[in-house]
């Protein structure tokens, strides 16, 4: 049976067909849908873990216990999971372990553009790279075989355009994989120096065997065409190269680590001019050069940003595509914005009013850095808001600390904000931490987390109590407040930043996109009452339109959250009485 | 038909993803090779979004390049203007005449260009505009704008109407199916 599948969905299918029974992940674009789709299979235990490190450790434990296991993350998530990764490379596996990592060239939804292939090399773990959804499924299945054959975890690397493109997949049968026996083996699984020294020798032997495998496996394949040009490429870059170079010869690399050196040398001998086409770093290219082979690559192509067939054509052949600009209007950019009804909007209105320095974090609320709020001062990585606020206070003193807050989401707080909070308490800081509790992990598209009270499969579970948790680590001042109650919110923020001890403010209101969040429908402005004070515009809602002469509410966008009514001094904002056809 | 390059351009939240999934299902029913490239995550939140759908006997790159789109479905006027250069000579653009101000316009840092549809029509041959928002509202939900536009598009391809309807039934959730089937007809007959 053929099915159109996202790359991520095909990975999930591959895991299912391979007989995986344990899957763990922390959500992160562009990897999230892998585990969302795995959770649809009843046969597979799946979970959202608090962070990537935990999820990899869960998968490692499961594979040692005998189950084929998979763990998925975005590229920066692998930084968090790097600690268990490097040692799991030494212990090896019992049943297969596959680590999915999704890079984001072009940074569609990320804070950096790091190239995960270097992790494969650094940790001495093999890495496969599919070029479409069919290969996503096939490579995942093959990765489990490689993992068990060579006794190591195996990476499968995706990029955004593979993870988030749908293409046709031929579905296969589920293999009958039985739980492997569990045998205690401390020489293999207890990595104390004496044992680890022996395991490192095994790792090097394994890498030699994998290099040979890479040369002979059909996962790396040559497609012969004209031998005037030869192109070494992998992943999405292969698809672009096929469109640009046409009928030439290709060495399509399916295993990017270790590279098939013999195959590369043989291929290079046959072709007149050799290109290496790969997004981000010259990972393949530098290794080809090291073999003493001339290759054209990053001397023409950028290491920055996402590729396209057009970009490669331009850079390699100097062919500019001529498009005539017929209309000369300046087209304003349309950056992403917080949604109408978003609970973060109330919080940012107050923070902006109080002119606070904001140590920020990763989530929908990072959009508060952009106009019109322009509230956020820093955004580094998951959880950094809390610890960086503490660092700011230690650098500039208490008075600066009193004009500073850390802002992060509920899921981000659990991921790695809690350790920063413990640091503040332990090291006698006074920071104020605002946790945005919107009842869901928002930016990645609504995943449950330990604070929502539900598992990935929607089953009710014990909920982390953020108030008690903050109390337990030593924060005595914990306040819960609705960010749409602007007066109360302002009062509490003022009190807490003044306090000579750490405080936590839990800004509690569910994400406006959640199904059970119901507003009463669009508002309108009564032009007879409106005095054009423009206070309502201060919240920066995309549904409020300044028409010059008057202010209008775009009824296709307005959900009726009524935040703007709280700023209106002339009670001019009323219910439109039309619910856009919705019942 | 050797190949068909389609782009869906709009504002995050307008339902371009669902429309692209219906297109993918249509392609599969007609036994084409197909790739659909979507946008998830940060840029989805009210930003400018573009989805590419490519049909053909064999599709490599999932992206449609400048000057190479056979059909562009624009869910919003400004987005129509932003992407119109992607049309190939003789390509067709369907524009929903809805306007959504981007943040730079809202805060007065930029101006929303005037008379976009007129200008696009003056400079390009195959442009059709429609008040999809109004039609969707009449069908029972403004969120059905995407399927109204699909209906309009279906009429301009050689693919049978039944295939489209089957694809919608496959992709659209059961509880909003009736509204969306009505929306498809409204677009098709507009």
GROMACS .gro file of C-alpha atoms in nm, chain A residues 3-4 6 29 33 108-109 161 164-168 236 239-240 242-243 307-310 321 323-327 329-337 339 364 367 371-372 442-443 445 513 540-542 544-545 554-557 578 580-582, chain B residues 11 21 24-25 28 32-38 40-43 45-48 52 54 59-63 65-67 76 78-79 81-82 85 89 98-107 110-111 113 119-120 123-124 133 137 140-142:
model
  118
    3UNK     CA    1   0.075   0.644   0.134
    4UNK     CA    2   0.175   1.007   0.125
    6UNK     CA    3   0.575   1.343   0.608
   29UNK     CA    4   1.080   2.163   1.546
   33UNK     CA    5   0.590   1.479   1.457
  108UNK     CA    6   1.297   2.808   1.019
  109UNK     CA    7   1.237   2.754   1.389
  161UNK     CA    8   1.289   1.980   0.422
  164UNK     CA    9   0.847   1.838   0.682
  165UNK     CA   10   0.801   1.724   0.323
  166UNK     CA   11   0.549   1.463   0.230
  167UNK     CA   12   0.633   1.207  -0.036
  168UNK     CA   13   0.507   0.864  -0.137
  236UNK     CA   14   1.787   1.686   0.060
  239UNK     CA   15   1.723   1.614  -0.461
  240UNK     CA   16   1.838   1.966  -0.547
  242UNK     CA   17   1.939   1.601  -0.944
  243UNK     CA   18   1.744   1.903  -1.070
  307UNK     CA   19   1.987   2.545  -0.032
  308UNK     CA   20   1.752   2.518  -0.328
  309UNK     CA   21   1.802   2.398  -0.683
  310UNK     CA   22   1.803   2.762  -0.793
  321UNK     CA   23   1.712   3.328  -1.299
  323UNK     CA   24   1.224   3.730  -1.314
  324UNK     CA   25   1.073   4.058  -1.407
  325UNK     CA   26   0.946   4.267  -1.122
  326UNK     CA   27   0.630   4.411  -1.269
  327UNK     CA   28   0.486   4.572  -0.962
  329UNK     CA   29   0.523   4.841  -0.444
  330UNK     CA   30   0.733   4.775  -0.136
  331UNK     CA   31   0.596   4.455   0.015
  332UNK     CA   32   0.607   4.479   0.395
  333UNK     CA   33   0.753   4.177   0.572
  334UNK     CA   34   0.523   3.957   0.778
  335UNK     CA   35   0.712   3.821   1.078
  336UNK     CA   36   0.535   3.572   1.303
  337UNK     CA   37   0.330   3.725   1.586
  339UNK     CA   38  -0.188   3.494   1.821
  364UNK     CA   39   0.612   3.127   2.152
  367UNK     CA   40   0.809   3.653   1.979
  371UNK     CA   41   0.790   4.485   1.769
  372UNK     CA   42   0.556   4.598   1.903
  442UNK     CA   43   0.280   2.578   2.262
  443UNK     CA   44   0.534   2.659   1.994
  445UNK     CA   45   0.215   2.256   1.827
  513UNK     CA   46  -0.548   2.782   2.049
  540UNK     CA   47   0.004   4.490   1.992
  541UNK     CA   48  -0.283   4.267   1.884
  542UNK     CA   49  -0.287   4.183   1.510
  544UNK     CA   50  -0.662   4.583   1.594
  545UNK     CA   51  -0.617   4.793   1.282
  554UNK     CA   52  -1.054   4.266   1.199
  555UNK     CA   53  -1.339   4.026   1.275
  556UNK     CA   54  -1.172   3.739   1.093
  557UNK     CA   55  -0.883   3.753   1.341
  578UNK     CA   56  -2.150   3.782   1.507
  580UNK     CA   57  -1.826   3.413   1.226
  581UNK     CA   58  -2.073   3.142   1.158
  582UNK     CA   59  -1.938   2.935   1.446
  594UNK     CA   60  -0.073   3.381   0.675
  604UNK     CA   61  -0.280   1.772   0.227
  607UNK     CA   62  -0.137   1.557  -0.197
  608UNK     CA   63  -0.424   1.309  -0.170
  611UNK     CA   64  -0.184   1.012  -0.509
  615UNK     CA   65   0.144   1.088  -0.974
  616UNK     CA   66   0.470   1.110  -0.789
  617UNK     CA   67   0.420   1.397  -0.545
  618UNK     CA   68   0.601   1.602  -0.284
  619UNK     CA   69   0.447   1.850  -0.043
  620UNK     CA   70   0.673   2.080   0.157
  621UNK     CA   71   0.521   2.238   0.466
  623UNK     CA   72   0.577   2.412   1.099
  624UNK     CA   73   0.692   2.579   1.419
  625UNK     CA   74   0.782   2.941   1.483
  626UNK     CA   75   0.704   3.083   1.137
  628UNK     CA   76   0.243   3.181   1.419
  629UNK     CA   77   0.077   3.446   1.206
  630UNK     CA   78   0.380   3.482   0.980
  631UNK     CA   79   0.405   3.460   0.602
  635UNK     CA   80   0.483   2.377  -0.212
  637UNK     CA   81   0.470   1.928  -0.687
  642UNK     CA   82   0.966   1.472  -0.841
  643UNK     CA   83   1.310   1.543  -0.692
  644UNK     CA   84   1.325   1.879  -0.510
  645UNK     CA   85   1.015   1.954  -0.303
  646UNK     CA   86   1.058   2.329  -0.361
  648UNK     CA   87   1.147   2.799  -0.767
  649UNK     CA   88   1.094   3.157  -0.888
  650UNK     CA   89   0.920   3.167  -1.225
  659UNK     CA   90  -0.438   3.687   0.137
  661UNK     CA   91  -0.033   4.098   0.044
  662UNK     CA   92   0.092   3.740   0.023
  664UNK     CA   93   0.187   4.030  -0.411
  665UNK     CA   94   0.485   3.883  -0.223
  668UNK     CA   95   0.699   3.651  -0.916
  672UNK     CA   96   0.466   3.259  -1.795
  681UNK     CA   97  -0.897   3.903   0.233
  682UNK     CA   98  -0.652   4.148   0.392
  683UNK     CA   99  -0.455   4.078   0.709
  684UNK     CA  100  -0.225   4.355   0.825
  685UNK     CA  101   0.128   4.242   0.913
  686UNK     CA  102   0.281   4.382   1.232
  687UNK     CA  103   0.494   4.650   1.057
  688UNK     CA  104   0.171   4.793   0.912
  689UNK     CA  105  -0.015   4.767   1.243
  690UNK     CA  106   0.252   4.968   1.423
  693UNK     CA  107   0.511   5.023   0.680
  694UNK     CA  108   0.214   5.076   0.448
  696UNK     CA  109   0.005   4.851  -0.064
  702UNK     CA  110  -0.221   4.575  -1.012
  703UNK     CA  111  -0.164   4.202  -1.027
  706UNK     CA  112   0.048   4.279  -1.508
  707UNK     CA  113  -0.038   3.911  -1.526
  716UNK     CA  114  -1.408   3.455   0.346
  720UNK     CA  115  -1.893   3.222   0.635
  723UNK     CA  116  -2.090   2.785   0.831
  724UNK     CA  117  -1.729   2.851   0.929
  725UNK     CA  118  -1.475   3.114   0.823
   0.00000   0.00000   0.00000
